[in-house]
mmCIF file of C-alpha atoms and ligand atoms in Angstrom:
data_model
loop_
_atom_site.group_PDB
_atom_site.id
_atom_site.type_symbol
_atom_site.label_atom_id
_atom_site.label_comp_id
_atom_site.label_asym_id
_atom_site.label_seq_id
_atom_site.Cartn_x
_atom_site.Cartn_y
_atom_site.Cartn_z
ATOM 1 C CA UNK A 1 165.128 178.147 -12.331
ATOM 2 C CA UNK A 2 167.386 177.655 -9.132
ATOM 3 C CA UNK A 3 166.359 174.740 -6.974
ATOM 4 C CA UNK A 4 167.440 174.503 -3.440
ATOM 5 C CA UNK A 5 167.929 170.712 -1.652
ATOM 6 C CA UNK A 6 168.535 170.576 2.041
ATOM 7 C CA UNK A 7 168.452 168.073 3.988
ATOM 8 C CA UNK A 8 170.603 165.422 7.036
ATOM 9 C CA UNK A 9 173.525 163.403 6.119
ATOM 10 C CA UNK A 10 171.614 160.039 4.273
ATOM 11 C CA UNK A 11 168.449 161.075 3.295
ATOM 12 C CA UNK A 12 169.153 161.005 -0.484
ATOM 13 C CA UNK A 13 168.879 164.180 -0.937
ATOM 14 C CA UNK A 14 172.068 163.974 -3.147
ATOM 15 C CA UNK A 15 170.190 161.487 -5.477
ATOM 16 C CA UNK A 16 166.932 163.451 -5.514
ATOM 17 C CA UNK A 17 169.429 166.705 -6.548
ATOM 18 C CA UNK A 18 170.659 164.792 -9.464
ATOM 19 C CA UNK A 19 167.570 163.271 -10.918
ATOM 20 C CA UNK A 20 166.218 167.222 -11.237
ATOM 21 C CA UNK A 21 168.896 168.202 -12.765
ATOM 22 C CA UNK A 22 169.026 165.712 -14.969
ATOM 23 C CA UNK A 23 165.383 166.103 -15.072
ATOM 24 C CA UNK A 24 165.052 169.606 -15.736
ATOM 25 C CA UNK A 25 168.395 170.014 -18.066
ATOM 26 C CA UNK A 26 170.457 171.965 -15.284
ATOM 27 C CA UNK A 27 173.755 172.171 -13.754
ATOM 28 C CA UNK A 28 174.081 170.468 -9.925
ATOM 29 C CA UNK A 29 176.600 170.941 -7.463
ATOM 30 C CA UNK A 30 177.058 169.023 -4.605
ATOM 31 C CA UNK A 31 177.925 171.534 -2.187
ATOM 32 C CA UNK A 32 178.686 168.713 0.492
ATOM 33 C CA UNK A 33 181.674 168.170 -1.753
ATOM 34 C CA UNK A 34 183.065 171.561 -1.116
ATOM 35 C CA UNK A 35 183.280 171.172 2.811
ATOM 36 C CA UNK A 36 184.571 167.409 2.263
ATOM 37 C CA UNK A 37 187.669 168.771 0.644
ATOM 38 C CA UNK A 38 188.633 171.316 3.584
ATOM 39 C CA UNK A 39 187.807 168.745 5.431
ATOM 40 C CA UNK A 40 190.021 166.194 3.849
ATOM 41 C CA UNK A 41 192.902 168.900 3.035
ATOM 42 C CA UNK A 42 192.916 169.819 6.392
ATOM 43 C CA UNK A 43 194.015 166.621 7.346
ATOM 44 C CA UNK A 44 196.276 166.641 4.383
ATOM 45 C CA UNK A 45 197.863 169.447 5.728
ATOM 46 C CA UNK A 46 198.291 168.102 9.272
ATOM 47 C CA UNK A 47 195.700 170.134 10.958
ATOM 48 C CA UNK A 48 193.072 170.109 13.027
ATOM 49 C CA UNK A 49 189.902 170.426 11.562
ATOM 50 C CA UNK A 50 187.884 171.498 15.474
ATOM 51 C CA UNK A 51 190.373 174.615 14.786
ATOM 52 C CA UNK A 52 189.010 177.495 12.285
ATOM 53 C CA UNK A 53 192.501 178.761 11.314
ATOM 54 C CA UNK A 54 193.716 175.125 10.279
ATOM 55 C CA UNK A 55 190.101 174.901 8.142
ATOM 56 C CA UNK A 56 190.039 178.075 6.644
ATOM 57 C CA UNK A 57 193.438 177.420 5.590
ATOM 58 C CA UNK A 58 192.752 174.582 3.802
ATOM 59 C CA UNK A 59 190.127 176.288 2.009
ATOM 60 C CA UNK A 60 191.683 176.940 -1.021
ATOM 61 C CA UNK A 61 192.347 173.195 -1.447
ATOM 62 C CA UNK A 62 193.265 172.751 -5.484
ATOM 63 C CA UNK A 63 189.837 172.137 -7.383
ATOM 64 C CA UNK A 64 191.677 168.455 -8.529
ATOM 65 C CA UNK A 65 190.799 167.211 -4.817
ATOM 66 C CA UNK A 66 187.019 167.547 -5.855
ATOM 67 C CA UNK A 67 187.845 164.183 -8.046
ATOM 68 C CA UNK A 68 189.599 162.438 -5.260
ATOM 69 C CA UNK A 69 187.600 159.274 -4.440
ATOM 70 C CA UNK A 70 188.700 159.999 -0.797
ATOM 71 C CA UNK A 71 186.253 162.349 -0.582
ATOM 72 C CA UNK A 72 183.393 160.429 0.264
ATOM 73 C CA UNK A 73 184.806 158.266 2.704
ATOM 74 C CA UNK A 74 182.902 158.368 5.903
ATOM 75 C CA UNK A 75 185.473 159.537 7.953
ATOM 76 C CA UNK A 76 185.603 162.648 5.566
ATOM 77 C CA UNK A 77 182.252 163.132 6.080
ATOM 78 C CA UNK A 78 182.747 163.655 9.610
ATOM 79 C CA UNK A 79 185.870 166.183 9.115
ATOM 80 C CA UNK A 80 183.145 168.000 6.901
ATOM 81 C CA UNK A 81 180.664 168.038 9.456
ATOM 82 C CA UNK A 82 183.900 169.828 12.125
ATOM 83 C CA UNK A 83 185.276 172.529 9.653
ATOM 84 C CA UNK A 84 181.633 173.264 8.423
ATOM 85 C CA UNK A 85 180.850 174.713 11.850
ATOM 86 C CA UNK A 86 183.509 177.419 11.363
ATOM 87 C CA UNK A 87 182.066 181.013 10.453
ATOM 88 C CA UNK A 88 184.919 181.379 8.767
ATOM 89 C CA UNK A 89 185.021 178.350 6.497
ATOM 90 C CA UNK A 90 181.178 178.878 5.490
ATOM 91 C CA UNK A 91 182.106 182.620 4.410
ATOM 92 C CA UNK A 92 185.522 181.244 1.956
ATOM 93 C CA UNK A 93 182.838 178.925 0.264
ATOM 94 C CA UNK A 94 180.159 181.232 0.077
ATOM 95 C CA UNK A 95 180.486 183.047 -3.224
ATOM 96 C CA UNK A 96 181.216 180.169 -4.973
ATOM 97 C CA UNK A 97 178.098 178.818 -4.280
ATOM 98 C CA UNK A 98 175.949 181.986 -4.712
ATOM 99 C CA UNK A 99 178.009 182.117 -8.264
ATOM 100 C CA UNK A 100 176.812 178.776 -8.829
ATOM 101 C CA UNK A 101 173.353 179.176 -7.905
ATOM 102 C CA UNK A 102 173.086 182.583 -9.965
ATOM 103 C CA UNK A 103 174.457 181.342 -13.118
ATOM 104 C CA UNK A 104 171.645 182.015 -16.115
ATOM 105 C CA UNK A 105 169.431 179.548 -16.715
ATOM 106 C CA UNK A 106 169.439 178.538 -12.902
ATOM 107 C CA UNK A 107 171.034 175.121 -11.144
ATOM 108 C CA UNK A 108 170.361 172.455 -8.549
ATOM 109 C CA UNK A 109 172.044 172.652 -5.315
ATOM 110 C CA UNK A 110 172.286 169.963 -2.143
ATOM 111 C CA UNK A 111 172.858 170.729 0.716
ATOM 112 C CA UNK A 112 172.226 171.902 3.968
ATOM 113 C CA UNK A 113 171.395 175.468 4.023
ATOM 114 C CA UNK A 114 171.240 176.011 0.146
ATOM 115 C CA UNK A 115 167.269 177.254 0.551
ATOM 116 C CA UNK A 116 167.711 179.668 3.728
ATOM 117 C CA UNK A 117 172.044 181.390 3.214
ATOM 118 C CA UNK A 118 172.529 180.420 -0.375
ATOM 119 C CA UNK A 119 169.748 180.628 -2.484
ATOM 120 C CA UNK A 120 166.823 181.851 -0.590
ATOM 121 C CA UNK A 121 165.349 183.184 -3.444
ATOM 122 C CA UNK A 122 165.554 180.103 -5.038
ATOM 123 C CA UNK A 123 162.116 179.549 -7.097
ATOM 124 C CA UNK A 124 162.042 175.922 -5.525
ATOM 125 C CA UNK A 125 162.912 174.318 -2.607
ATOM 126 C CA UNK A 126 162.718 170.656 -0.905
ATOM 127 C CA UNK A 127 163.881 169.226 2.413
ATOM 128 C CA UNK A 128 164.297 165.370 2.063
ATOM 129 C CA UNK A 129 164.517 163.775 5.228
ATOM 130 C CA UNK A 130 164.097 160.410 6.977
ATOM 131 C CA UNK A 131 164.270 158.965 10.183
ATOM 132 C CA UNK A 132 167.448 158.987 11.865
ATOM 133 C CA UNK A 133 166.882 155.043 11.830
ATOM 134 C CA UNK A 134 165.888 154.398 8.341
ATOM 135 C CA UNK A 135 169.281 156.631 7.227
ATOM 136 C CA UNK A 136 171.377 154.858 9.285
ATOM 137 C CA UNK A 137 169.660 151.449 8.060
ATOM 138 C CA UNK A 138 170.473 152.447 4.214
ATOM 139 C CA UNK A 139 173.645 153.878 4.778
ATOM 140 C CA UNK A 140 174.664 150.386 6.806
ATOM 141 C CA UNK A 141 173.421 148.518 3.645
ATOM 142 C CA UNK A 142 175.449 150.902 1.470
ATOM 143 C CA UNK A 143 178.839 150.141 3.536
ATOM 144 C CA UNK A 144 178.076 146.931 3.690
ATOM 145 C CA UNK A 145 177.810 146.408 0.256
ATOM 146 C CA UNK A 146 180.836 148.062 -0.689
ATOM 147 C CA UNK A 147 182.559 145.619 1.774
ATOM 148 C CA UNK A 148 183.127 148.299 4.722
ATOM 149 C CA UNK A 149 183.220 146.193 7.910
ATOM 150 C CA UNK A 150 180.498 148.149 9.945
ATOM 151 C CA UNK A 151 177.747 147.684 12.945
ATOM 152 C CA UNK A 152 174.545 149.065 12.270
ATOM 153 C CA UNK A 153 174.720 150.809 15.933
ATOM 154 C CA UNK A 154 177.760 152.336 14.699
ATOM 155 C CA UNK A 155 176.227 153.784 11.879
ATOM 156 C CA UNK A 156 172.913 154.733 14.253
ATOM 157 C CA UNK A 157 175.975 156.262 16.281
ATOM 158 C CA UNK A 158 177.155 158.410 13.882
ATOM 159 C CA UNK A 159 174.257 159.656 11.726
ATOM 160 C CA UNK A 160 172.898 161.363 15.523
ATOM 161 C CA UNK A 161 176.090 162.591 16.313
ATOM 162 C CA UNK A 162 176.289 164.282 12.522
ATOM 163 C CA UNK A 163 172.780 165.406 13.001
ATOM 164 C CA UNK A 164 173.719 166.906 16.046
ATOM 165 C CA UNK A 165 176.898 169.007 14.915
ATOM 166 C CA UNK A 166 174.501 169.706 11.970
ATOM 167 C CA UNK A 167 171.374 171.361 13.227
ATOM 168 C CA UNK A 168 173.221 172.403 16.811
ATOM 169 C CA UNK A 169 175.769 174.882 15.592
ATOM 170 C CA UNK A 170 175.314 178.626 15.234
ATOM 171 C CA UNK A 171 175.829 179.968 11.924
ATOM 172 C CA UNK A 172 174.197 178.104 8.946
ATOM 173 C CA UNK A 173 172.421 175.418 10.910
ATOM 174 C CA UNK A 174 170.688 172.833 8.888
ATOM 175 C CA UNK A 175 167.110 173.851 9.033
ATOM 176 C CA UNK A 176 164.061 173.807 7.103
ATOM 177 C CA UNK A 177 163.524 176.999 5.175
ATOM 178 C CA UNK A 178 159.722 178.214 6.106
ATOM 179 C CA UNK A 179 158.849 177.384 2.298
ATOM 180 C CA UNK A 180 160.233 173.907 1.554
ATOM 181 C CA UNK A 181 158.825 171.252 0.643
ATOM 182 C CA UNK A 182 158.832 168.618 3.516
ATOM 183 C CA UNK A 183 159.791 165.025 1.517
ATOM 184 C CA UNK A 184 159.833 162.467 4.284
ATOM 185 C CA UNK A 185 160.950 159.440 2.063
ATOM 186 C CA UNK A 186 161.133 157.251 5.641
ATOM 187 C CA UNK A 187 158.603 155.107 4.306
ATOM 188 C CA UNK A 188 159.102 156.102 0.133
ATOM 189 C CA UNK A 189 160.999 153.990 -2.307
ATOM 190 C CA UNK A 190 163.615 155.594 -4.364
ATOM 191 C CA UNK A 191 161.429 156.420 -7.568
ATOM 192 C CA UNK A 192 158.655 157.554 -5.248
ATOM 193 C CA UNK A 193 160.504 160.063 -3.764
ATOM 194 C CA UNK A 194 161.587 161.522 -7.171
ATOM 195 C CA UNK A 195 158.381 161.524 -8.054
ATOM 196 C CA UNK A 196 156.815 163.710 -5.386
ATOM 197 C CA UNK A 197 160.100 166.042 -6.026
ATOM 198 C CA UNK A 198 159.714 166.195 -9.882
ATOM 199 C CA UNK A 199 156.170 166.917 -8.664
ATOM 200 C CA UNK A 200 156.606 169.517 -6.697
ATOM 201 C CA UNK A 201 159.138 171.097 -8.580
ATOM 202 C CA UNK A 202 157.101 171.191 -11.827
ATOM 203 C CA UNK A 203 154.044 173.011 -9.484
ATOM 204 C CA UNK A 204 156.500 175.715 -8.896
ATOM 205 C CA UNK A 205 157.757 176.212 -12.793
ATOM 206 C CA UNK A 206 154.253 176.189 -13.282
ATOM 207 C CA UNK A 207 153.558 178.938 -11.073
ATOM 208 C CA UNK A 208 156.298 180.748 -12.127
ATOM 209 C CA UNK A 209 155.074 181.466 -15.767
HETATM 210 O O1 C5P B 301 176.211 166.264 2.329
HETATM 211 P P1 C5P B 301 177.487 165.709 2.862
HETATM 212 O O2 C5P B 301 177.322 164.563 3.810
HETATM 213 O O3 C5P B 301 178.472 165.414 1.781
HETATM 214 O O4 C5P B 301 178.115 166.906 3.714
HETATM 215 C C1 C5P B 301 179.210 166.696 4.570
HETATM 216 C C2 C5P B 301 179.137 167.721 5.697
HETATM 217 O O5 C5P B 301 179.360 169.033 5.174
HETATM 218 C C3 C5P B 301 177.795 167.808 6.409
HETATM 219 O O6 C5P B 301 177.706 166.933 7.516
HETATM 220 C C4 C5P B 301 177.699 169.239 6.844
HETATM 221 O O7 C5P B 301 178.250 169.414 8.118
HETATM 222 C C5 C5P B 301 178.570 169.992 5.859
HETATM 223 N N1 C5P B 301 177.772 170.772 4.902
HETATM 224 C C6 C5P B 301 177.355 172.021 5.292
HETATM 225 N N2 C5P B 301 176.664 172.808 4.420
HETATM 226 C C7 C5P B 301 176.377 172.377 3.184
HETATM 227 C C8 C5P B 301 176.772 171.075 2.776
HETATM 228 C C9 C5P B 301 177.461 170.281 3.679
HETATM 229 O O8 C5P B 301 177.598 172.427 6.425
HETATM 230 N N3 C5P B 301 175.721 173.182 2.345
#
């Protein structure tokens, strides 16, 4: 069973992917993670991530980087969310995600076009969202916890302007795929949400035979 999880930057879509798997007894991969590390070895390198031949040459980053805590800094995010527009850069990381996806027995994968260029034969799929808002509220909480000196308008700032690069550009935009799910966890708690996903996912195993 391959099961596709799409969604904007902060809607715990990440969390939802792991539950499943866990759920379910299958393999996830945070394809987010793939795009942080050209992102991040980009800068390693000294280049500029708004240029395609500085990302696609950090695409074959060493698969060690995947570990590096640096990875999820915010500020990686946001190199992501630049080499991820490239053509380019989507097409090095392709197959390795397909490969992932096809493997037997089937996988989770997050993301944000996993259900319409990855996997669109995946046998389920579910796009967790939230208000811009109410991501930017958790996320706050989450930096502020970890004791990241932060405004909350900063934060609002940057989850539209991610949003925007996200569902703006032209190849691979982050969309809903015609036959997601729709889990709006804006007003959901955390085990709520996994519950309408284990839900829904369990519906479509069902269906499946
Ligand atoms: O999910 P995460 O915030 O780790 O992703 C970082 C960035 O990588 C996103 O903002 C997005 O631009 C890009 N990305 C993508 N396609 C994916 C996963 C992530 O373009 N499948």
């Amino acid at each position: 069973m391959i099961i596709a999880v799409d969604g904007p930057t902060a809607s715990g879509k990440g969390t939802i992917a792991k539950a499943l798997a866990a759920h379910f007894g299958l393999p996830v991969l945070d394809t987010g993670l793939l795009y942080r590390a050209v992102g991040y070895q980009t800068q390693l390198n000294h280049g500029d991530a708004d240029n395609f031949a500085d990302a696609l040459a950090a695409c074959d980053f060493p698969d060690a980087l995947l570990d590096d805590p640096a990875l999820r800094y915010e500020t990686t995010g946001g190199l992501a969310s630049r080499v991820s527009i490239h053509p380019q850069v989507r097409a090095a990381l392709f197959q390795r995600q397909v490969d992932f996806a096809n493997q037997p027995g089937g996988a989770v994968l997050d993301g944000r076009d996993i259900g319409t260029v990855i996997a669109p034969h995946a046998d389920a799929k579910l796009f967790v969202t939230a208000t811009p808002e109410e991501r930017a509220r958790r996320r706050h909480a989450e930096m502020i916890g970890r004791g990241v000196d932060v405004s909350l308008d900063a934060v609002i700032a940057d989850v539209h302007a991610r949003d925007a690069r996200d569902t703006g550009r032209a190849d691979a935009p982050l969309i809903r795929a015609a036959d997601a799910m729709l889990l709006d966890n804006t007003n959901m708690d955390k085990d709520a949400a996994l519950a309408a996903a284990i839900a829904f996912v369990e519906g479509r195993r069902a269906l499946l035979g």
